[in-house]
Short mmCIF file of C-alpha atoms in Angstrom, two decimals:
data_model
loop_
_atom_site.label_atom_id
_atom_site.label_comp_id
_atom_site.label_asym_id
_atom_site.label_seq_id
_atom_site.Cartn_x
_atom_site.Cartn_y
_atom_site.Cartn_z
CA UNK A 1 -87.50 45.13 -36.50
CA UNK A 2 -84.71 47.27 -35.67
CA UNK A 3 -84.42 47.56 -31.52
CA UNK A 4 -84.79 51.24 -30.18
CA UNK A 5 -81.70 51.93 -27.46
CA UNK A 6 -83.19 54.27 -25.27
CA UNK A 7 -80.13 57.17 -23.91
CA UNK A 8 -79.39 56.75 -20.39
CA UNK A 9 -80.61 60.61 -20.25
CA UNK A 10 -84.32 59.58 -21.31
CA UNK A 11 -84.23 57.20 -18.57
CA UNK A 12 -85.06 59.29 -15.76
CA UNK A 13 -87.36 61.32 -17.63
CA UNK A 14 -90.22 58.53 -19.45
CA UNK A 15 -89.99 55.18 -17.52
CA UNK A 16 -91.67 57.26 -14.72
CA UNK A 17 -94.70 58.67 -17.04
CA UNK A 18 -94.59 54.99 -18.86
CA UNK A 19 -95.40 53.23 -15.51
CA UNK A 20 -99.14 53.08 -14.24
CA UNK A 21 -99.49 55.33 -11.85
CA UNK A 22 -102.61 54.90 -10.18
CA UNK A 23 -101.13 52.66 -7.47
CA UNK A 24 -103.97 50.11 -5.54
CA UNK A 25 -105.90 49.89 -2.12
CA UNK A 26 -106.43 47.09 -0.09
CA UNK A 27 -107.78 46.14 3.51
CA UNK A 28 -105.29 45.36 6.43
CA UNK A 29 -105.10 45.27 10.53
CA UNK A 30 -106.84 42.12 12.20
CA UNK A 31 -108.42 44.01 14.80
CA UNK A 32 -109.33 47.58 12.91
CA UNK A 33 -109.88 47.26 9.43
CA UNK A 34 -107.77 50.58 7.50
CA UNK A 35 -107.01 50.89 4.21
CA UNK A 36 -103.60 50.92 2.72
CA UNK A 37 -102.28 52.15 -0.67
CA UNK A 38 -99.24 50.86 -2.49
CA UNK A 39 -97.86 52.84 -4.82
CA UNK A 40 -94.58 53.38 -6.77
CA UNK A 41 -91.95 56.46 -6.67
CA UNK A 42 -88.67 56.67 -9.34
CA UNK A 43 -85.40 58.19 -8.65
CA UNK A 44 -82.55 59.24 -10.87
CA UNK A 45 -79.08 59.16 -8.95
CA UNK A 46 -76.20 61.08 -10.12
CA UNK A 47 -75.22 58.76 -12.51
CA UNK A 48 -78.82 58.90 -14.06
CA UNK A 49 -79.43 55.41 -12.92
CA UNK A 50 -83.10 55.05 -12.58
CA UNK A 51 -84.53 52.78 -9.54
CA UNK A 52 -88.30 51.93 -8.35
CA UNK A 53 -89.13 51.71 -5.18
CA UNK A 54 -92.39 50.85 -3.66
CA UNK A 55 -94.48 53.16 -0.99
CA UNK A 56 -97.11 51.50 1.39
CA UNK A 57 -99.47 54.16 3.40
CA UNK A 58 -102.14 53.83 5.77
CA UNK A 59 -104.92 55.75 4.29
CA UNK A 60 -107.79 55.94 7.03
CA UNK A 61 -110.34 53.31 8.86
CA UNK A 62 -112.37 51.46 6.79
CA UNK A 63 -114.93 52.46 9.21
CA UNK A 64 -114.72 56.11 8.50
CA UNK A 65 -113.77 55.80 4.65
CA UNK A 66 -115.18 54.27 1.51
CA UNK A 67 -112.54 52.59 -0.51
CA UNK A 68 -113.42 55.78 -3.22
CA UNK A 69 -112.52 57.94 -0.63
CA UNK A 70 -109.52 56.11 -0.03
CA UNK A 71 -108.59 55.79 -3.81
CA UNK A 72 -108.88 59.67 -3.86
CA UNK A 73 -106.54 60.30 -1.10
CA UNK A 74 -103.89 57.70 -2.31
CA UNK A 75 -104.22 59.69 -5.89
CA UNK A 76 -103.64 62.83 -3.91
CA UNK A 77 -100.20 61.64 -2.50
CA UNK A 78 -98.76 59.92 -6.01
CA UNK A 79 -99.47 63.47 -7.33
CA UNK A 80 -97.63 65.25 -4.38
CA UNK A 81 -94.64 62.69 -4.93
CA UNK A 82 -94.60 63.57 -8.55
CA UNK A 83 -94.64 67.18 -7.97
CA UNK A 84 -92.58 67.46 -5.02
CA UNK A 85 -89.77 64.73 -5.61
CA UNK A 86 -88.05 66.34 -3.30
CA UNK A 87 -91.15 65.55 -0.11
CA UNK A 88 -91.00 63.36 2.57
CA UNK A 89 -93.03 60.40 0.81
CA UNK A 90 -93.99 57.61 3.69
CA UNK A 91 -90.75 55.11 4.35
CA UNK A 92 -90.44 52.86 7.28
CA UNK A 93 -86.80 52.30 6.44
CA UNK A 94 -86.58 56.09 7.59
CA UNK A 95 -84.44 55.66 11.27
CA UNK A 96 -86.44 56.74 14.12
CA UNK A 97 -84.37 59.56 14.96
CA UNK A 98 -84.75 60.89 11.52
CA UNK A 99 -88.76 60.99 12.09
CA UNK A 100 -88.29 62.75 15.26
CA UNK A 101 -86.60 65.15 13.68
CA UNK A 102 -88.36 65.79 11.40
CA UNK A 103 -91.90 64.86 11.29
CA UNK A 104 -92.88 64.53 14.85
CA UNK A 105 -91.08 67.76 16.95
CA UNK A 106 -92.15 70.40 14.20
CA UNK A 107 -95.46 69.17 14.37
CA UNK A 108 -95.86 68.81 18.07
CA UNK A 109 -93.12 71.82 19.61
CA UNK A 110 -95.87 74.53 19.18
CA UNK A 111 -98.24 73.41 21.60
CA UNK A 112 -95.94 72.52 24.25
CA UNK A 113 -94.72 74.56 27.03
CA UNK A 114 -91.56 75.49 27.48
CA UNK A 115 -91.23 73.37 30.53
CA UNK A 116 -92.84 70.50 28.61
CA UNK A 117 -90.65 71.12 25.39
CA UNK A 118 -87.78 70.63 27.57
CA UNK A 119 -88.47 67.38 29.43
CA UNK A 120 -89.36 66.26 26.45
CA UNK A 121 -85.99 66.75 24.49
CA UNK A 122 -84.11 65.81 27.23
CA UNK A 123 -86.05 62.37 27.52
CA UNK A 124 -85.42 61.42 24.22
CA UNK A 125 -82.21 62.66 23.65
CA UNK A 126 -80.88 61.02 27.09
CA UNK A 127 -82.53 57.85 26.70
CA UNK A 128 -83.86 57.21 23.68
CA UNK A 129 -82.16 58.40 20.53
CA UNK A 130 -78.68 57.12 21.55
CA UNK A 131 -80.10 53.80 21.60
CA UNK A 132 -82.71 53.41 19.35
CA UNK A 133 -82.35 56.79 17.06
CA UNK A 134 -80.37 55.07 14.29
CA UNK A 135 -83.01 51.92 13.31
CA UNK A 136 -85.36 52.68 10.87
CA UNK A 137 -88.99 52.44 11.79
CA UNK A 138 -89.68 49.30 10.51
CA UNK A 139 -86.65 47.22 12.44
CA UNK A 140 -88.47 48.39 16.07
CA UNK A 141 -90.66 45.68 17.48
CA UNK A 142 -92.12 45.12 20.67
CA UNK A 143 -89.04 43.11 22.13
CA UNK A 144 -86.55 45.57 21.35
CA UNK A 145 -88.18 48.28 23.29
CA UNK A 146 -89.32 46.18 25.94
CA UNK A 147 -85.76 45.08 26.41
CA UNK A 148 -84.87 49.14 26.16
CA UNK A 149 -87.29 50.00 28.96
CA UNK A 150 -86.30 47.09 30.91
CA UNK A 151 -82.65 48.39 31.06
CA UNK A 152 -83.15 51.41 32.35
CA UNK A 153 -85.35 49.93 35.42
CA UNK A 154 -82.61 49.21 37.71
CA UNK A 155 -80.79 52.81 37.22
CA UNK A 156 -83.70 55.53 36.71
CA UNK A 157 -86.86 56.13 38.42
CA UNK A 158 -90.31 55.53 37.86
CA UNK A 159 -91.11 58.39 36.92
CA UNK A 160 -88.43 58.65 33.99
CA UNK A 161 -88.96 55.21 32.76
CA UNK A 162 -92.57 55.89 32.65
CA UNK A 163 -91.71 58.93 30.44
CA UNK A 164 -89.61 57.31 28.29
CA UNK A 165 -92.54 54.66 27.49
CA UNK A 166 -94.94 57.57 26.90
CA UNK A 167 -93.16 59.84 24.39
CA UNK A 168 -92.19 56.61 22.44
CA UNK A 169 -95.74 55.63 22.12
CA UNK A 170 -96.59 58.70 21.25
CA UNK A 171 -93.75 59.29 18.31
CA UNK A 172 -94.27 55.92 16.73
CA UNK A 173 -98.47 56.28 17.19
CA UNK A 174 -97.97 59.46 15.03
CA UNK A 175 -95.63 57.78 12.55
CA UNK A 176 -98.73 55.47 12.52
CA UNK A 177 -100.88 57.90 11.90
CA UNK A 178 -98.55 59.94 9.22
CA UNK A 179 -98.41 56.10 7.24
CA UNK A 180 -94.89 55.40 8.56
CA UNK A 181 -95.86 52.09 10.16
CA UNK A 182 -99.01 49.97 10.62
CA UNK A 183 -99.55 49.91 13.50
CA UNK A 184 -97.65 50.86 16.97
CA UNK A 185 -94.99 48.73 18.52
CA UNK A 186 -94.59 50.82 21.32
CA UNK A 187 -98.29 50.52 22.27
CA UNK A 188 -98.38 47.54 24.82
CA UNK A 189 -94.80 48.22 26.29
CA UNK A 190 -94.89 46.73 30.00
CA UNK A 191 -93.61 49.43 32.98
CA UNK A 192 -90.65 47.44 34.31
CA UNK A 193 -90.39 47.51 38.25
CA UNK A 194 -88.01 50.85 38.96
CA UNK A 195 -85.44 51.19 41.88
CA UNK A 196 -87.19 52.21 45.23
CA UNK A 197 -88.74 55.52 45.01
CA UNK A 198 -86.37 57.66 47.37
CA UNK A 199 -89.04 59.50 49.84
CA UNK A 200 -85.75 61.68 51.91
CA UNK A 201 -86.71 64.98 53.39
CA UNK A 202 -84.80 67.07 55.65
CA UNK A 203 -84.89 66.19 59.73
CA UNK A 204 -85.16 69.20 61.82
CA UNK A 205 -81.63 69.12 63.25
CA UNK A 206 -80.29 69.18 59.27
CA UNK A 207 -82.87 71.92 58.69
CA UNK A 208 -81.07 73.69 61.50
CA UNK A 209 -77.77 73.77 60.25
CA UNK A 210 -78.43 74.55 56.71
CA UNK A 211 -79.44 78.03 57.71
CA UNK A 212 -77.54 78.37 61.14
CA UNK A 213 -74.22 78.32 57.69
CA UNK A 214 -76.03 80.83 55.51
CA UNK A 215 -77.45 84.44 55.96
CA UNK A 216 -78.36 86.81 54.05
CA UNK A 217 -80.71 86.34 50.60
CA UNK A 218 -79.17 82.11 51.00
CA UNK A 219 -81.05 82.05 54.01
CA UNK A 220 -84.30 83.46 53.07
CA UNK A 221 -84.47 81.40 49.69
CA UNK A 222 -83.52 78.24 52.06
CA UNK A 223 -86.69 79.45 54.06
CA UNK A 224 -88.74 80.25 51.45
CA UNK A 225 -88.00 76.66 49.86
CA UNK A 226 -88.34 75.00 53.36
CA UNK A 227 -91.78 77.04 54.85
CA UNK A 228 -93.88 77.77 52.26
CA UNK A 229 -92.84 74.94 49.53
CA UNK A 230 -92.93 76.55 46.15
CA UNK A 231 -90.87 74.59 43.28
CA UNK A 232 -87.71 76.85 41.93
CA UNK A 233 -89.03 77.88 38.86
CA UNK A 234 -91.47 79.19 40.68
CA UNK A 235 -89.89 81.16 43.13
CA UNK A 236 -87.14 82.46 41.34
CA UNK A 237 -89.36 83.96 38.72
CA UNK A 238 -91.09 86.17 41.61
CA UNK A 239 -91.26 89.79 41.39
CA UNK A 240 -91.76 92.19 44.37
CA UNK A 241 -95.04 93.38 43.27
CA UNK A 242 -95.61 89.45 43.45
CA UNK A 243 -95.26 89.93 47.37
CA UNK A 244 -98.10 91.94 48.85
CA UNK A 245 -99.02 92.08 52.65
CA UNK A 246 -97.87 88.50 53.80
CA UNK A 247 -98.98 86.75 50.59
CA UNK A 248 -96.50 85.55 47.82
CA UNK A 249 -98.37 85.43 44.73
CA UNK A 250 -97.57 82.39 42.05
CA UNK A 251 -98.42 83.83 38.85
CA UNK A 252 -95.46 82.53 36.43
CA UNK A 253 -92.59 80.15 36.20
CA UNK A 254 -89.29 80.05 34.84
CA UNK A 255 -88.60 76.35 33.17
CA UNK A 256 -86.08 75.15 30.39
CA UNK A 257 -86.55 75.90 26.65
CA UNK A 258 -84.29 74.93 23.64
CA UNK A 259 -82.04 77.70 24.40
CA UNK A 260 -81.58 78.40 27.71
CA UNK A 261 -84.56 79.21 30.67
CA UNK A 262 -88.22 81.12 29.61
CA UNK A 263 -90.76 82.71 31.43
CA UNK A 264 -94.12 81.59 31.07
CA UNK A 265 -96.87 79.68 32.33
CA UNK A 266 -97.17 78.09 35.86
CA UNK A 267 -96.82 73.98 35.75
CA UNK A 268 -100.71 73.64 36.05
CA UNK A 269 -103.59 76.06 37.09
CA UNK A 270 -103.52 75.41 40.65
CA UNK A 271 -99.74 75.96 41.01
CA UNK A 272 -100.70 79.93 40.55
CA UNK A 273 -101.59 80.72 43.69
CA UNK A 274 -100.44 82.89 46.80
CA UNK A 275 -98.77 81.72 49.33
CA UNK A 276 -98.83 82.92 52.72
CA UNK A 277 -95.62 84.08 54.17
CA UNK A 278 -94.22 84.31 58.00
CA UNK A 279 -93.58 87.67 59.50
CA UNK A 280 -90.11 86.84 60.43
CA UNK A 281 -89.66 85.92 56.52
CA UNK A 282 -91.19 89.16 55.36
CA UNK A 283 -89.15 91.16 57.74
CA UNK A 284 -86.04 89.19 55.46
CA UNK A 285 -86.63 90.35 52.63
CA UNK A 286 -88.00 93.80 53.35
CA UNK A 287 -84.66 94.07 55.19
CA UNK A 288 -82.97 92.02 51.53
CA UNK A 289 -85.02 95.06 49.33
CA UNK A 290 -82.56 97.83 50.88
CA UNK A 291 -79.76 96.41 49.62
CA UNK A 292 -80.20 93.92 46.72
CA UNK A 293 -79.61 96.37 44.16
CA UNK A 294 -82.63 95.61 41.84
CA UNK A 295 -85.70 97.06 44.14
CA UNK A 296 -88.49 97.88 41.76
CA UNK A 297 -91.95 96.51 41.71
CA UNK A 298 -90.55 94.65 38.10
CA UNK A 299 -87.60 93.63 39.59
CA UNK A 300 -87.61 89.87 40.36
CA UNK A 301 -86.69 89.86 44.13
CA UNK A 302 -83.25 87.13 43.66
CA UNK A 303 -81.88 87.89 40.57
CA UNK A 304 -78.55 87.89 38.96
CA UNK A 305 -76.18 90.66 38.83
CA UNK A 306 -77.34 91.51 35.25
CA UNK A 307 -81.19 91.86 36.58
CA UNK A 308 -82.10 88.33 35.17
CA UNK A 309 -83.76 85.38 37.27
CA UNK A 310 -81.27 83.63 39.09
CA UNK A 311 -80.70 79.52 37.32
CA UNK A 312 -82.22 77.28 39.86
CA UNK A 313 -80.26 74.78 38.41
CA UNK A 314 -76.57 76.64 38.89
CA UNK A 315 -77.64 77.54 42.46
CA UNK A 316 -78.31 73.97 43.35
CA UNK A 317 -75.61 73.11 41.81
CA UNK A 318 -73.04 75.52 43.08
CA UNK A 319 -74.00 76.63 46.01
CA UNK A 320 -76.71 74.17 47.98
CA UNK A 321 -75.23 70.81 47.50
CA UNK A 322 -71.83 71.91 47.56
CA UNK A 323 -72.70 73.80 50.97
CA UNK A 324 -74.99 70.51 52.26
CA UNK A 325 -71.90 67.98 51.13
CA UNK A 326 -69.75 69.76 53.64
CA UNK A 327 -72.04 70.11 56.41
CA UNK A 328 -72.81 66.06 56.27
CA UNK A 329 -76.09 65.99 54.76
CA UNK A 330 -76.34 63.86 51.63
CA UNK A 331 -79.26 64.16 48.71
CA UNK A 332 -80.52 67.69 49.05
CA UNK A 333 -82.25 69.04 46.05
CA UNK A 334 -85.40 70.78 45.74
CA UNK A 335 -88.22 68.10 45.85
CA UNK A 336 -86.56 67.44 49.66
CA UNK A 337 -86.71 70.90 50.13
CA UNK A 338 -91.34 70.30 48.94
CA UNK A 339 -91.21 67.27 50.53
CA UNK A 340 -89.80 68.49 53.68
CA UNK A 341 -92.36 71.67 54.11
CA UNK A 342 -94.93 68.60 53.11
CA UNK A 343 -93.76 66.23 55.96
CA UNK A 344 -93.59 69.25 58.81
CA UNK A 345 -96.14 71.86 58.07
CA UNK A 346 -98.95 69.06 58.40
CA UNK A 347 -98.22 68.79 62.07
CA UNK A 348 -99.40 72.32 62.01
CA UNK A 349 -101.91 72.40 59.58
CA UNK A 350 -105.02 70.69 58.00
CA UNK A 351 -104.77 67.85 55.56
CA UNK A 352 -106.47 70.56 53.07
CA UNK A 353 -104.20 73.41 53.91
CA UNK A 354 -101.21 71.31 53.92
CA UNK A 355 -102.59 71.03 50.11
CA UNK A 356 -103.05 74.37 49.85
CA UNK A 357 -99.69 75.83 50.87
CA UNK A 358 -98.09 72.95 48.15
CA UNK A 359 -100.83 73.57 45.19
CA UNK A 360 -101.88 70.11 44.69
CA UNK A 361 -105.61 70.64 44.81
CA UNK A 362 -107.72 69.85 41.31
CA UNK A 363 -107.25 72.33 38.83
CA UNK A 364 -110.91 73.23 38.57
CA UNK A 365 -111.84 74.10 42.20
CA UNK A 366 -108.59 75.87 42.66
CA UNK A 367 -108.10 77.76 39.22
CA UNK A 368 -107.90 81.93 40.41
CA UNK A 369 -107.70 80.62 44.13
CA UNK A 370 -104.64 83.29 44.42
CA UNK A 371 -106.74 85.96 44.22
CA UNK A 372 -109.08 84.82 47.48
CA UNK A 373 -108.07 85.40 51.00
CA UNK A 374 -106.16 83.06 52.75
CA UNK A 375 -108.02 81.69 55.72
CA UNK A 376 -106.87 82.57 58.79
CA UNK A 377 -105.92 79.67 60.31
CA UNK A 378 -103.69 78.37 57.11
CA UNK A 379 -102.03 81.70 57.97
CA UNK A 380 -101.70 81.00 62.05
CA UNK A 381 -100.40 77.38 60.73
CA UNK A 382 -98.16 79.05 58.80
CA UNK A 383 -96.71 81.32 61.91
CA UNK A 384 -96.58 78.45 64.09
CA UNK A 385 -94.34 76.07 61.84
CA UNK A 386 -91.95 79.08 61.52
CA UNK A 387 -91.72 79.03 65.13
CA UNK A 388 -90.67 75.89 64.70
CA UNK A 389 -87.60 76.71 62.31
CA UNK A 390 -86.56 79.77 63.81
CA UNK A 391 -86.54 78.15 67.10
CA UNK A 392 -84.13 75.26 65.77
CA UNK A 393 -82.21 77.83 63.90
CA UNK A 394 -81.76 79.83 66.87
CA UNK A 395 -80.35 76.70 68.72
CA UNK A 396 -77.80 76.07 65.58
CA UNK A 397 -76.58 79.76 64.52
CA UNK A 398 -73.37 79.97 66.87
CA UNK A 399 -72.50 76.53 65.28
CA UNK A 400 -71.74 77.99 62.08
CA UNK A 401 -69.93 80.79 60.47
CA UNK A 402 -70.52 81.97 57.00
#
């Protein structure tokens, strides 16, 4: 019988069809029982070399599924591979940056904030991808990212490590979930003990000659910030129809995005709120209205030259730590500027109005609270803890020269 040589053309194009196809099911996971299909997929390189290489994919619980059901869905993705070549078929030798990417942000992006979108890129790109980005899925284990987590301890804070821990469980849970991996090696990751939390806020004397150096709209954001507590994304994305009588009313934020800042939602439902402001402060900025330049009811009351929200992040930057460096007073940035209204205004205030003026309350008893009247004595609280500043300013001013 005379051999048949097959053309290395015809290669690419029948082994595939002469291959069974149907691929197979079986049971896996000790704890949770799932199904998992095996199947093949063929690929012709340039040279029309021909190579197999085998696909594993979690198909479902074995709880929730009959192995028919299973069957079905594992015959649904052999005929997606076939008629997509091109798709993303499940590969844990895929690197975990690639997944990100490409499987996880597109699906997740759209439901984020802005705000969110952008801690959430900056986590991973910061501390995650440079690190870990280039293994593939199925070289991360439990050590490695324990020892990961437990590196950053000694130079980050809680509250970063924590987030680092979080979005990795959540990135390799959905490559779990996509049929990437079986099961999560991120899930039991261990929060490492983080440096000290640093708890600084600003003494009254410091308070005193921050604003005794600045005038003008530096001194009434400074007071704003220090008095009534509202984060910077907050505050800088007020408009003066946002300021009525002596209320300031929280009804949107300015956070980061992928391109720049955005203008959107407030961090959580009980940040939008109205904050009560002092006379002397409202007197400011009527007096700040005459001459800012950009005085409608739309206008946002400290914006740019171009009309835009000022960047909380250039102003701290360029002008409040450079300005606090020089007059001695180390570490200011805006959670000391929250944390100091926190620390004094409850020697004039309630426990609950202390909450109030800082929007900490639970979301469902203080959703629409903005639009309520503020009790009077939050208000008189209010009044008597700018008594307080003024009268150390007052002692400071001739100290300082802008």
């Amino acid at each position: 019988m005379v051999p048949v040589i097959q053309s290395p053309l015809n290669i690419g194009r029948h082994m595939p069809r002469s291959r069974h196809q149907d691929g197979w099911v079986e049971e896996t996971g000790k704890r949770l029982r799932k199904w998992k299909g095996h199947f093949y997929v063929y690929r012709t390189d340039s040279n029309g070399q021909e190579t197999r290489h085998h696909r594993a994919v979690i198909l479902g619980l074995k709880a929730s599924m009959t192995k028919w059901e299973a069957k079905a869905r594992l015959a649904e993705i052999i005929r997606l591979a076939a008629e997509q070549p091109g798709a993303p078929i499940p590969d844990a030798t895929q690197s975990l940056e690639w997944f990100w990417a490409t499987r996880f942000l597109p699906l997740k992006k759209a439901k984020w904030r802005p705000a969110t979108r952008g801690v959430v890129t900056s986590v991973m790109k910061t501390h995650v991808l440079p690190q870990l980005g280039r293994k593939p899925l199925c070289k991360l284990d439990r050590y490695d990212l324990q020892i990961h987590l437990n590196g950053l301890s000694p130079k980050y804070s809680a509250s970063i490590v924590r987030k680092v821990r979080t979005w990795l469980k959540a990135v390799l849970s959905e490559a779990v979930e996509q049929g990437y991996l079986e099961k999560n090696p991120a899930a039991r990751l261990d929060l490492p003990i983080t440096r000290e939390i640093r708890r600084r806020f600003l003494t009254m004397p410091e308070i005193g000659r921050l604003l005794a150096a600045t005038d003008g709209a530096d001194q009434i954001i400074l007071r704003l910030f220090i008095e009534c507590g509202p984060r910077p994304g907050e505050l800088f994305a007020c408009r003066w129809e946002t300021l009525q009588d002596n209320l300031l009313f929280i009804r949107e934020a300015i956070a980061r995005a992928d391109k720049g800042t955005a203008i959107g939602r407030t961090k959580t439902p009980a940040s939008k709120n109205a904050l009560p402001v002092p006379q002397s402060i409202i007197t400011a900025l009527q007096e700040w209205r005459q001459v800012c330049g950009h005085s409608e009811e739309s206008d946002f009351i400290f914006a740019s030259a171009r009309g835009t929200p000022m960047n909380a992040g250039n102003y701290l930057k360029r002008f409040l730590q450079p300005l606090a460096d020089r007059l001695g007073i180390p570490g200011v940035n805006y959670q000391v500027f929250r944390r100091t209204c926190a620390t004094h205004f409850q020697r004039h205030a309630t426990i609950k109005e202390a909450q109030a003026q800082l929007r900490h309350t639970d979301p469902s008893t203080t959703l629409g609270i903005y639009t309520q009247t503020i009790p009077e004595s939050h208000a008189a609280a209010m009044e008597a803890f700018d008594r307080e500043i003024t009268g150390v300013l007052n002692t400071n001013e001739h100290e300082f020269k802008m």
